[in-house]
Each structure stands twice: as structure tokens, then as C-alpha cells.
Short mmCIF file of C-alpha atoms in Angstrom, two decimals:
data_model
loop_
_atom_site.label_atom_id
_atom_site.label_comp_id
_atom_site.label_asym_id
_atom_site.label_seq_id
_atom_site.Cartn_x
_atom_site.Cartn_y
_atom_site.Cartn_z
CA MET A 1 -96.66 60.33 25.94
CA LEU A 2 -96.89 63.47 23.81
CA ASP A 3 -95.84 61.52 20.73
CA ARG A 4 -98.84 59.19 21.11
CA LEU A 5 -101.33 62.08 20.94
CA PRO A 6 -102.86 63.37 17.69
CA ILE A 7 -101.10 66.33 16.12
CA ARG A 8 -103.98 68.71 16.84
CA TRP A 9 -103.75 67.88 20.55
CA ARG A 10 -99.99 68.31 20.51
CA LEU A 11 -100.32 71.72 18.88
CA ALA A 12 -103.07 72.78 21.28
CA LEU A 13 -101.18 71.54 24.36
CA THR A 14 -97.97 73.22 23.22
CA SER A 15 -99.83 76.48 22.68
CA ALA A 16 -101.54 76.16 26.07
CA ALA A 17 -98.22 75.40 27.79
CA LEU A 18 -96.56 78.48 26.27
CA THR A 19 -99.55 80.61 27.24
CA PHE A 20 -99.46 79.17 30.77
CA ALA A 21 -95.75 79.97 31.12
CA ILE A 22 -96.26 83.52 29.86
CA LEU A 23 -99.27 84.13 32.09
CA CYS A 24 -97.49 82.65 35.11
CA THR A 25 -94.53 84.97 34.59
CA PHE A 26 -96.86 87.91 34.14
CA ALA A 27 -98.97 86.92 37.17
CA ILE A 28 -95.92 86.53 39.42
CA ALA A 29 -94.54 89.90 38.42
CA VAL A 30 -97.88 91.70 38.63
CA GLY A 31 -98.80 89.86 41.83
CA GLU A 32 -95.62 90.89 43.59
CA LEU A 33 -95.98 94.51 42.55
CA THR A 34 -99.68 94.59 43.40
CA GLN A 35 -99.24 92.95 46.81
CA ARG A 36 -96.39 95.27 47.67
CA ARG A 37 -98.49 98.25 46.66
CA ILE A 38 -101.50 97.02 48.67
CA ARG A 39 -99.34 96.53 51.78
CA GLU A 40 -97.88 100.01 51.41
CA ASP A 41 -101.35 101.50 50.90
CA PHE A 42 -102.62 99.64 53.96
CA ARG A 43 -99.75 100.97 56.07
CA GLU A 44 -100.13 104.52 54.74
CA GLN A 45 -103.91 104.53 55.16
CA THR A 46 -103.63 103.30 58.75
CA ALA A 47 -101.02 105.96 59.57
CA GLU A 48 -103.07 108.73 57.92
CA ALA A 49 -106.22 107.67 59.79
CA ALA A 50 -104.31 107.72 63.09
CA ASP A 51 -102.94 111.20 62.31
CA ARG A 52 -106.39 112.55 61.49
CA LEU A 53 -107.86 111.09 64.68
CA SER A 54 -105.04 112.45 66.83
CA HIS A 55 -105.71 115.97 65.53
CA ASN A 56 -109.50 115.91 65.43
CA PHE A 57 -110.56 113.65 68.26
CA VAL A 58 -112.18 115.56 71.13
CA VAL A 59 -111.94 114.36 74.71
CA GLU A 60 -113.88 116.36 77.35
CA TYR A 61 -112.95 116.34 81.01
CA ASP A 62 -115.39 117.31 83.82
CA PRO A 63 -113.31 118.53 86.80
CA SER A 64 -116.31 118.55 89.13
CA THR A 65 -116.91 114.86 88.75
CA GLY A 66 -113.45 113.83 87.49
CA THR A 67 -114.94 111.96 84.54
CA VAL A 68 -113.82 111.92 80.94
CA ARG A 69 -116.35 112.12 78.14
CA ILE A 70 -115.69 111.18 74.52
CA ASP A 71 -117.95 111.80 71.58
CA LYS A 72 -119.52 108.39 71.04
CA ARG A 73 -120.31 109.16 67.44
CA GLN A 74 -116.62 109.37 66.67
CA LEU A 75 -116.04 106.07 68.43
CA GLU A 76 -118.85 104.37 66.49
CA LEU A 77 -117.65 105.92 63.26
CA VAL A 78 -114.17 104.50 63.80
CA ALA A 79 -115.49 101.16 65.03
CA GLY A 80 -117.61 100.72 61.92
CA SER A 81 -114.78 101.61 59.59
CA GLU A 82 -113.11 98.47 58.25
CA SER A 83 -113.27 96.67 61.62
CA ALA A 84 -110.82 99.17 63.08
CA ALA A 85 -110.28 99.60 66.84
CA LEU A 86 -109.61 102.77 68.84
CA ARG A 87 -108.19 103.14 72.34
CA ILE A 88 -107.54 106.23 74.47
CA LEU A 89 -104.87 105.65 77.11
CA ASP A 90 -103.33 107.75 79.84
CA GLN A 91 -99.60 108.15 80.26
CA ALA A 92 -99.38 105.03 82.39
CA GLY A 93 -101.12 102.94 79.74
CA GLY A 94 -104.46 102.77 81.45
CA VAL A 95 -107.46 102.63 79.25
CA ILE A 96 -109.62 105.71 79.37
CA ARG A 97 -112.02 104.71 76.62
CA GLN A 98 -112.01 102.16 73.74
CA THR A 99 -114.28 100.86 71.05
CA PRO A 100 -116.19 97.63 71.76
CA GLY A 101 -114.13 94.54 71.00
CA ALA A 102 -110.85 96.42 70.90
CA PRO A 103 -107.94 94.09 71.78
CA ALA A 104 -105.80 94.71 74.82
CA PHE A 105 -102.31 95.51 73.63
CA SER A 106 -99.55 94.76 76.10
CA GLY A 107 -96.84 97.04 77.31
CA VAL A 108 -96.45 100.78 77.71
CA PRO A 109 -97.65 102.60 74.60
CA ARG A 110 -94.96 103.93 72.30
CA VAL A 111 -95.54 106.48 69.61
CA GLY A 112 -95.16 104.91 66.15
CA SER A 113 -96.19 101.75 64.32
CA ALA A 114 -96.36 98.20 65.60
CA ILE A 115 -97.96 94.85 64.76
CA GLU A 116 -99.52 92.85 67.56
CA HIS A 117 -102.36 90.34 67.96
CA GLY A 118 -103.06 90.38 64.21
CA TYR A 119 -103.46 94.18 64.10
CA ARG A 120 -101.42 97.00 62.71
CA ILE A 121 -101.25 99.58 65.48
CA GLU A 122 -100.55 103.31 65.08
CA THR A 123 -99.92 105.09 68.36
CA ARG A 124 -100.07 108.90 68.63
CA LEU A 125 -99.52 111.29 71.54
CA ILE A 126 -102.57 113.49 72.12
CA PRO A 127 -103.21 116.31 74.61
CA LEU A 128 -105.79 115.78 77.31
CA GLN A 129 -107.24 118.42 79.65
CA PHE A 130 -105.74 116.62 82.60
CA GLY A 131 -102.42 115.89 80.87
CA ALA A 132 -100.99 114.02 77.89
CA GLY A 133 -102.37 110.69 76.69
CA TYR A 134 -102.12 108.20 73.88
CA LEU A 135 -104.39 107.37 70.97
CA GLN A 136 -104.07 103.90 69.50
CA PHE A 137 -105.70 103.21 66.15
CA ALA A 138 -105.52 99.59 64.96
CA ARG A 139 -106.69 97.82 61.81
CA PRO A 140 -106.85 94.01 61.56
CA LEU A 141 -104.33 92.40 59.21
CA SER A 142 -107.06 89.96 58.18
CA ASP A 143 -108.51 92.72 56.00
CA LEU A 144 -105.14 93.04 54.26
CA GLU A 145 -104.84 89.26 53.83
CA ALA A 146 -108.38 89.03 52.47
CA THR A 147 -107.53 91.64 49.87
CA LEU A 148 -104.29 89.83 49.00
CA ARG A 149 -106.17 86.52 48.69
CA ARG A 150 -108.64 88.11 46.30
CA VAL A 151 -105.76 89.44 44.22
CA ARG A 152 -104.10 86.01 44.16
CA PHE A 153 -107.41 84.34 43.27
CA PHE A 154 -108.05 86.67 40.36
CA LEU A 155 -104.49 86.23 39.12
CA LEU A 156 -104.78 82.43 39.39
CA PHE A 157 -108.19 82.51 37.73
CA GLY A 158 -106.74 84.64 34.97
CA VAL A 159 -103.82 82.24 34.42
CA LEU A 160 -106.00 79.11 34.38
CA GLY A 161 -108.75 80.77 32.37
CA GLY A 162 -106.29 82.12 29.85
CA THR A 163 -104.63 78.70 29.58
CA ALA A 164 -108.01 76.98 29.07
CA LEU A 165 -109.00 79.52 26.43
CA SER A 166 -105.63 79.03 24.76
CA LEU A 167 -106.18 75.26 24.76
CA LEU A 168 -109.66 75.56 23.27
CA GLY A 169 -108.51 78.11 20.75
CA GLY A 170 -105.52 75.97 19.84
CA LEU A 171 -107.77 72.93 19.36
CA MET A 172 -110.10 74.89 17.10
CA VAL A 173 -107.26 76.34 15.05
CA ALA A 174 -105.43 72.98 14.88
CA ARG A 175 -108.61 71.16 13.92
CA ARG A 176 -109.29 73.66 11.18
CA ALA A 177 -105.68 73.44 10.01
CA MET A 178 -105.72 69.61 10.12
CA ALA A 179 -109.07 69.26 8.32
CA PRO A 180 -107.45 69.04 4.84
CA ILE A 181 -105.00 66.42 6.15
CA ALA A 182 -107.90 64.46 7.68
CA LEU A 183 -109.60 64.57 4.29
CA LEU A 184 -106.41 63.31 2.63
CA THR A 185 -106.21 60.50 5.20
CA ALA A 186 -109.83 59.48 4.60
CA THR A 187 -109.29 59.49 0.83
CA ALA A 188 -106.09 57.45 1.16
CA GLU A 189 -107.88 54.96 3.43
CA GLU A 190 -110.70 54.62 0.91
CA ILE A 191 -108.16 54.04 -1.87
CA ARG A 192 -106.42 51.43 0.30
CA ARG A 193 -109.71 49.69 0.98
CA THR A 194 -110.89 49.70 -2.63
CA ARG A 195 -107.39 49.37 -4.14
CA ASP A 196 -108.45 51.86 -6.81
CA PRO A 197 -105.54 54.17 -7.73
CA ASP A 198 -107.71 55.77 -10.42
CA ARG A 199 -109.47 57.78 -7.73
CA ARG A 200 -108.28 61.37 -7.51
CA ILE A 201 -107.47 63.50 -4.47
CA ASP A 202 -109.07 66.91 -4.08
CA VAL A 203 -106.22 69.43 -4.11
CA PRO A 204 -106.93 72.54 -1.97
CA THR A 205 -106.84 75.89 -3.70
CA THR A 206 -104.44 77.30 -1.11
CA GLU A 207 -100.71 77.52 -1.72
CA ASP A 208 -99.43 75.90 1.47
CA GLU A 209 -97.75 72.68 2.53
CA VAL A 210 -101.04 70.77 2.68
CA ALA A 211 -101.88 71.67 -0.92
CA GLN A 212 -98.38 70.61 -1.97
CA LEU A 213 -98.83 67.28 -0.14
CA ALA A 214 -102.22 66.69 -1.79
CA LEU A 215 -100.80 67.49 -5.21
CA THR A 216 -97.85 65.13 -4.65
CA LEU A 217 -100.16 62.30 -3.51
CA ASP A 218 -102.46 62.86 -6.49
CA GLU A 219 -99.52 62.72 -8.92
CA MET A 220 -98.24 59.58 -7.15
CA LEU A 221 -101.65 57.93 -7.59
CA GLN A 222 -101.66 58.82 -11.26
CA ALA A 223 -98.22 57.23 -11.63
CA LEU A 224 -99.35 54.13 -9.71
CA ALA A 225 -102.47 53.84 -11.88
CA ALA A 226 -100.37 54.07 -15.02
CA ALA A 227 -97.91 51.50 -13.69
CA ARG A 228 -100.78 49.20 -12.71
CA ASP A 229 -102.30 49.46 -16.19
CA GLU A 230 -98.95 48.66 -17.75
CA THR A 231 -98.41 45.72 -15.41
CA GLU A 232 -101.89 44.35 -15.99
CA ALA A 233 -101.46 44.66 -19.74
CA ALA A 234 -98.14 42.82 -19.56
CA LEU A 235 -99.67 40.12 -17.34
CA ASP A 236 -102.62 39.73 -19.71
CA ARG A 237 -100.24 39.30 -22.62
CA GLN A 238 -98.22 36.80 -20.60
CA ARG A 239 -101.33 34.83 -19.60
CA GLU A 240 -102.53 34.77 -23.17
CA PHE A 241 -99.11 33.58 -24.32
CA VAL A 242 -98.90 30.83 -21.67
CA ALA A 243 -102.44 29.68 -22.42
CA ASP A 244 -101.82 29.63 -26.18
CA ALA A 245 -98.39 28.01 -25.83
CA SER A 246 -99.74 25.33 -23.47
CA HIS A 247 -102.59 24.62 -25.86
CA GLU A 248 -100.27 24.39 -28.84
CA LEU A 249 -97.91 22.06 -26.97
CA ARG A 250 -100.62 19.46 -26.46
CA THR A 251 -100.72 18.40 -30.13
CA PRO A 252 -96.97 17.69 -30.61
CA LEU A 253 -96.81 16.04 -27.19
CA THR A 254 -99.69 13.75 -28.10
CA SER A 255 -97.89 12.80 -31.29
CA VAL A 256 -94.60 12.20 -29.47
CA ILE A 257 -96.32 10.03 -26.84
CA ALA A 258 -98.12 7.98 -29.52
CA ASN A 259 -94.81 7.32 -31.33
CA LEU A 260 -93.03 6.46 -28.08
CA GLU A 261 -95.79 4.03 -27.12
CA LEU A 262 -95.36 2.34 -30.51
CA LEU A 263 -91.59 2.17 -30.07
CA ALA A 264 -91.90 0.88 -26.49
CA ASP A 265 -94.09 -1.97 -27.76
CA THR A 266 -91.85 -2.89 -30.72
CA LEU A 267 -88.31 -2.37 -29.37
CA ASP A 268 -86.54 -4.70 -26.98
CA GLY A 269 -83.51 -4.46 -24.80
CA GLU A 270 -81.84 -1.18 -24.04
CA GLN A 271 -83.63 0.54 -26.91
CA GLY A 272 -87.03 -0.52 -25.57
CA GLU A 273 -86.08 0.57 -22.05
CA GLY A 274 -84.96 3.95 -23.42
CA ALA A 275 -88.24 4.33 -25.31
CA ARG A 276 -90.23 3.48 -22.18
CA ALA A 277 -88.20 5.98 -20.10
CA ALA A 278 -88.81 8.67 -22.74
CA LEU A 279 -92.50 7.72 -22.74
CA ARG A 280 -92.72 8.18 -18.95
CA SER A 281 -91.02 11.56 -19.18
CA SER A 282 -93.29 12.63 -22.03
CA GLN A 283 -96.40 11.56 -20.14
CA ARG A 284 -95.18 13.55 -17.14
CA MET A 285 -94.55 16.52 -19.40
CA ARG A 286 -98.05 16.17 -20.90
CA ARG A 287 -99.54 16.28 -17.42
CA LEU A 288 -97.46 19.33 -16.53
CA VAL A 289 -98.58 21.07 -19.73
CA ALA A 290 -102.19 20.19 -18.94
CA ASP A 291 -101.80 21.62 -15.44
CA LEU A 292 -100.20 24.80 -16.77
CA LEU A 293 -102.92 25.11 -19.39
CA LEU A 294 -105.63 24.86 -16.76
CA LEU A 295 -103.96 27.47 -14.53
CA ALA A 296 -103.22 29.77 -17.48
CA ARG A 297 -106.80 29.49 -18.65
CA ALA A 298 -108.00 30.39 -15.16
CA ASP A 299 -105.60 33.37 -14.98
CA ALA A 300 -106.69 34.59 -18.41
CA GLY A 301 -110.36 34.34 -17.44
CA ARG A 302 -111.19 31.77 -20.10
CA HIS A 303 -114.11 29.58 -19.08
CA ALA A 304 -114.90 26.29 -20.78
CA PRO A 305 -118.56 25.49 -21.42
CA GLN A 306 -120.22 23.84 -18.42
CA ALA A 307 -122.81 21.11 -18.24
CA PRO A 308 -124.43 19.01 -15.49
CA VAL A 309 -121.82 16.62 -14.04
CA ASP A 310 -122.38 13.70 -11.67
CA LEU A 311 -119.86 14.39 -8.90
CA GLU A 312 -120.30 10.84 -7.53
CA ALA A 313 -119.17 9.33 -10.84
CA VAL A 314 -116.28 11.77 -11.10
CA LEU A 315 -114.96 10.72 -7.67
CA GLY A 316 -115.31 7.04 -8.57
CA GLU A 317 -113.33 7.46 -11.79
CA ALA A 318 -110.63 9.44 -10.00
CA ALA A 319 -110.35 6.73 -7.32
CA ALA A 320 -109.95 4.10 -10.00
CA GLU A 321 -107.10 6.05 -11.65
CA VAL A 322 -105.06 6.35 -8.46
CA GLY A 323 -105.27 2.63 -7.76
CA THR A 324 -101.53 2.13 -8.13
CA LEU A 325 -100.83 4.70 -5.39
CA ALA A 326 -103.51 3.24 -3.12
CA ARG A 327 -102.07 -0.27 -2.95
CA ASP A 328 -100.33 0.45 0.40
CA HIS A 329 -103.26 2.48 1.77
CA GLU A 330 -106.80 1.81 2.76
CA LEU A 331 -109.00 3.89 0.42
CA SER A 332 -112.74 4.03 1.13
CA LEU A 333 -115.49 5.95 -0.64
CA GLU A 334 -118.83 7.13 0.70
CA THR A 335 -120.81 8.75 -2.10
CA HIS A 336 -124.27 10.02 -2.91
CA ARG A 337 -125.42 11.18 -6.29
CA VAL A 338 -124.98 14.94 -6.51
CA TRP A 339 -125.06 16.93 -9.74
CA VAL A 340 -123.16 20.16 -10.29
CA GLU A 341 -122.73 22.54 -13.21
CA GLY A 342 -119.15 22.32 -14.40
CA VAL A 343 -116.45 20.98 -16.68
CA ARG A 344 -116.14 17.24 -16.20
CA ASP A 345 -112.41 17.02 -16.99
CA ASP A 346 -111.56 19.82 -14.58
CA LEU A 347 -113.66 18.33 -11.77
CA HIS A 348 -112.06 14.95 -12.46
CA ARG A 349 -108.62 16.54 -12.08
CA LEU A 350 -109.73 18.23 -8.83
CA ALA A 351 -110.82 14.92 -7.30
CA ARG A 352 -107.77 13.04 -8.56
CA ASN A 353 -105.36 15.68 -7.23
CA LEU A 354 -106.97 15.55 -3.78
CA LEU A 355 -106.74 11.78 -3.67
CA GLU A 356 -103.14 11.73 -4.94
CA ASN A 357 -102.19 14.38 -2.42
CA ALA A 358 -103.61 12.31 0.43
CA LEU A 359 -101.99 9.06 -0.77
CA ARG A 360 -98.60 10.59 -1.59
CA HIS A 361 -98.14 12.48 1.68
CA THR A 362 -99.22 9.77 4.14
CA PRO A 363 -97.26 6.67 5.20
CA PRO A 364 -98.29 3.15 4.10
CA GLY A 365 -101.22 1.72 5.99
CA THR A 366 -102.93 5.10 6.30
CA HIS A 367 -106.69 5.21 5.90
CA VAL A 368 -107.86 7.69 3.25
CA ARG A 369 -111.59 8.47 3.11
CA ALA A 370 -113.42 10.30 0.32
CA ARG A 371 -117.02 11.41 0.49
CA VAL A 372 -119.51 13.15 -1.82
CA ASP A 373 -122.72 14.47 -0.33
CA ARG A 374 -125.11 17.37 -0.41
CA ARG A 375 -125.14 19.67 2.62
CA ASP A 376 -126.79 23.03 3.21
CA GLY A 377 -127.81 23.31 -0.43
CA GLN A 378 -124.27 22.71 -1.73
CA ALA A 379 -122.35 19.77 -3.12
CA GLU A 380 -119.56 18.76 -0.76
CA LEU A 381 -116.54 16.68 -1.71
CA VAL A 382 -114.37 15.70 1.28
CA VAL A 383 -111.02 13.90 1.23
CA GLU A 384 -109.44 13.18 4.61
CA ASP A 385 -106.74 10.96 6.03
CA ASP A 386 -105.31 9.96 9.39
CA GLY A 387 -101.72 10.73 8.46
CA PRO A 388 -99.32 13.27 10.01
CA GLY A 389 -101.30 16.27 8.73
CA ILE A 390 -100.03 19.46 7.15
CA PRO A 391 -97.10 21.26 8.82
CA ARG A 392 -98.08 24.56 10.42
CA GLU A 393 -95.58 26.52 8.31
CA LEU A 394 -97.27 25.28 5.10
CA ARG A 395 -100.87 25.72 6.28
CA ASP A 396 -101.27 29.22 4.80
CA ARG A 397 -99.35 28.40 1.59
CA VAL A 398 -100.67 24.97 0.78
CA PHE A 399 -102.80 26.19 -2.16
CA GLU A 400 -100.04 28.30 -3.69
CA ARG A 401 -98.25 27.21 -6.85
CA PHE A 402 -95.01 25.21 -6.69
CA VAL A 403 -95.31 24.69 -2.93
CA ARG A 404 -94.25 21.18 -2.01
CA GLY A 405 -93.94 19.37 1.29
CA ALA A 406 -90.84 17.73 2.63
CA GLY A 407 -92.03 14.28 1.51
CA ASP A 408 -92.52 15.03 -2.18
CA HIS A 409 -88.96 14.17 -3.26
CA GLY A 410 -89.66 15.44 -6.78
CA ALA A 411 -92.78 13.27 -7.19
CA SER A 412 -94.96 16.27 -8.00
CA PHE A 413 -94.67 19.74 -9.47
CA GLY A 414 -96.30 21.50 -6.53
CA LEU A 415 -99.33 22.42 -8.67
CA GLY A 416 -101.89 19.87 -7.47
CA LEU A 417 -103.58 21.87 -4.74
CA SER A 418 -103.29 25.14 -6.65
CA ILE A 419 -105.23 23.44 -9.47
CA VAL A 420 -107.82 22.29 -6.91
CA ARG A 421 -108.36 25.87 -5.82
CA ALA A 422 -108.42 27.16 -9.42
CA VAL A 423 -111.07 24.59 -10.40
CA ALA A 424 -113.14 25.37 -7.29
CA ASP A 425 -112.97 29.10 -8.03
CA GLU A 426 -113.87 28.53 -11.68
CA HIS A 427 -117.00 26.65 -10.56
CA ALA A 428 -118.00 29.41 -8.06
CA GLY A 429 -117.04 27.15 -5.17
CA SER A 430 -114.43 27.05 -2.42
CA VAL A 431 -111.86 24.72 -0.90
CA VAL A 432 -110.51 24.74 2.66
CA VAL A 433 -108.12 22.58 4.63
CA GLU A 434 -109.02 21.50 8.16
CA ASP A 435 -107.38 19.49 10.93
CA ALA A 436 -108.72 15.93 11.11
CA ARG A 437 -106.78 15.14 14.31
CA PRO A 438 -104.92 13.14 13.22
CA GLY A 439 -104.45 13.91 9.57
CA ALA A 440 -105.85 16.54 7.26
CA ARG A 441 -109.25 17.14 5.73
CA PHE A 442 -109.83 18.96 2.43
CA VAL A 443 -113.39 20.17 1.88
CA VAL A 444 -114.59 21.37 -1.54
CA ARG A 445 -118.00 23.02 -1.74
CA LEU A 446 -119.69 23.63 -5.11
CA PRO A 447 -123.12 24.94 -6.10
CA VAL A 448 -125.60 22.20 -6.84
CA SER A 449 -126.94 21.97 -10.39
CA ALA A 450 -130.13 23.93 -10.88
CA ALA A 451 -131.83 20.85 -12.42
CA GLN A 452 -131.15 18.77 -9.31
CA SER A 453 -132.35 21.57 -7.05
CA LEU A 454 -135.63 21.65 -8.94
CA ASP A 455 -135.91 17.85 -8.75
CA LEU A 456 -135.38 17.91 -4.99
CA ASP A 457 -137.93 20.67 -4.56
CA ASP A 458 -140.44 18.66 -6.61
CA ASP A 459 -139.74 15.59 -4.48
CA ARG A 460 -140.32 17.55 -1.26
CA GLN A 461 -143.59 18.94 -2.60
CA HIS A 462 -144.64 15.43 -3.70
CA HIS A 463 -143.87 14.05 -0.24
CA ARG A 464 -145.90 16.83 1.42
CA ALA A 465 -148.81 16.21 -0.93
CA THR A 466 -148.70 12.48 -0.22
CA ALA A 467 -148.56 13.08 3.50
#
């Protein structure tokens, strides 16, 4: 349990526990000595009071009447002194006089000390005019116990009060000592949130462990910032190289494909079949290069010029291109004219990749539906199917590069959906995958073209004016 507490509380509790142990030891030792001393003082004071009374108490005897008179002032003085009791007895133990409320002690009086009925009794032999007698002076032990309870209370109060003060003091000292560490934690949390290693840590001017920790963290951040800059520079150079290399590869590939198409049309037999196989491989390579070029351009932050694009027409053209894959499927389109600002070729590739993904990963006879509409001020392109859906283990990675499902069998490069996301991001849009139950649904949302937004606003105003 102690390990779950903050360090300042652990320090304060440890300090308070040590203080409590020290004060308890001190209180036990002092309490024993004090109580022993109080008991001895009580016993000595009772004995001294009895001795004084036995020497100074005056008892008068009137032989004519046979009565005994005692100075009542002495009796009242003794009775009012610490709840003490006084008794004058004859040799047989009969009571001659006593203070009001004095207890009746049993037995024949014996000179000395005794404890009976909650009193400490001191008995002394005193001379009387008609013979010897006894003086019994008694003090209640409740007075002694009350004094002892007060001593114990003050000792307990001192232990608890000292422990509480130690806890509060420990918290204050620990909080003050942990303040620089709390500041380091807050700075590190801010750096984690912003992912900005260029931010510096304030190093305390003291020469302690906290200052050394702050200095080490600051130097670590400087090293991380330098490493990040180097990595980003290397990645930028790599992106530029991939983008340039992909762009440069398009020209020779186009030439190779044109020559292979010519050879495939003119050659017969095994030579023609070889030319056609090389043509298919080259066309596949051209598509891969185009995909890599698009992704590299997105990574490098290169943006092609955008213009108003009819998303309905783009989806129709993409559906026409995937006709060979759709022969064993039922492909239906539901479109409305929606204009977006974008690159037509990239949007065409986005739509085609979504359709190919749905057709390639669903069994024959599956119904694939594509829709273009405007909703909530955005253009929405939806492609859904009633196939088996996306496996749960691929749900979070489906838009990553080179991620392929179990049914691909080398039919794709695993770049289709990553290109969809790259195109959506380049057009300030988004793409999500949802469960269609059964099947999967891909939803792409893009900003509507400003020209169409103005046209729709004009139409609404015209309708209001007509109404």
C-alpha cells in the first residue's frame, strides 16, 4: 500500500512514524517515572499529614459530663483538604469523632499504612485524657488516579500532537523538496503531448540530485531533437528520391509497354505469348510505380493542382474499368451529381481501388453497392458489400501499406487502401471502415466544391423567394 502513495506522502508518513516511535518510547519512560514519583509523593504526603495531625490535634475531655470535645475547625480543615477523611477511635476501635462522610474501616486499628475501600489510610497512636486512642487519616485513591489520568492524557496528547505536527511538517518539507520534480514532470508531460523535443527544461540553480536530473533530461532532449532533425532530413531526402525515381520510371515504362503492345500484336506462337506475358508484367509494374509515385508525392508534401471534379462521373468511370472483376458480382451504383475540389486522376484511383477491394475480397455472387451523395455539407462516397467483412485483426491496420488479407494470393500489392487514405488526406477529407453486417462499408467524406456550395445556396434563396 505504501508503494502506491506519492513520494511526498511516503516521506511524510515515514517521518511521522519515526517521530511516533520516538515519542512513544519517551512517553513510556517518562510516564513510568512520573507515575512512580506521583505515587510516592501521594504516599509520603499522606503519611506526613497523619504525623502532623497526630502531634497537633487537640482532643478535650470533660470529666464532669464524660464527653469528648474536638476542635471542629480542625475537622473541617481536614475534611476540606483534598477530600480527606479523619477518624478518632478509642482503643477498642470505637469511633469517638469523625469527619462527615468518612468511611467505616473494618477491623481493629493498627498503627501504620493500609489501603481499604479506595482510600489510603494512615493510622497513628495518639494520647487521650482518658487513655490512648487512634487517629486515622485517609485520602481517596481516586485523587491519585485522577492525577495519573491527567498525566497519561497529556503524554498521549503530546505523542499524537507531535506525530501530527511531524506529519504536517514532513508534508510541507516533502512538497517543497518535490516541487522541482513536479515541474520536471509537468514539462515532460507537455513535451509528450506536443511531441516537441526542442522545448528546454528549466535547470535549478542548486547543486543537488534534482538539478542533476533536470540537466540530464535537458541534454537528452537536445540529443533527441538532433536525432529527430537528422532522421527527418534523411526521410525527406528519401521521399524526394522515391518521388523523383518513380516519376522518372514512368517514361521508360511507357516506352516498354508501347513496344510490347506492338510485339504482342505482330508476333504469333510462343513469341507472341511471351510478349503478352511481358506486357502484363509491365502493365502491373506501371501501376505499382504509379501507386508508389502517388504515395511518395503525398509523403513529400507535393500537391498537384486541383480543379472542380464531378465525383459522380469519377465513380461511373471507375465502375466501368473494373467490369472484368465484376462479372461474378452484382455491382449497383446510386449516384447524385456532387462536385469537389481535387485531382481527377487521384480521385479516380480512390474510387477504383475501393471497388476493386470490394470485388476482390468477396465471393462470387456478392452484391457490391457504390453511392455518391451530399450529406451534412460534405461529399460522401460509399462502397459497401455483403461479403464476409474485414477480419478483426486487420481492422486497425487495413489502411497501412503492404497489408493484405488472406484472400489476396498475390493479386495486389497491399497499397490500394493506403492510397485511398492518402488521396482522402490530400483532399482534406477522411475515410473510415464500418461494419455493414454482413460485409464491410468504406465511407469517404470530402469537402464540397465552393462553386457548388454557392449554387446550392443560390437555389435555396431562389426557392424561398418563390415561396
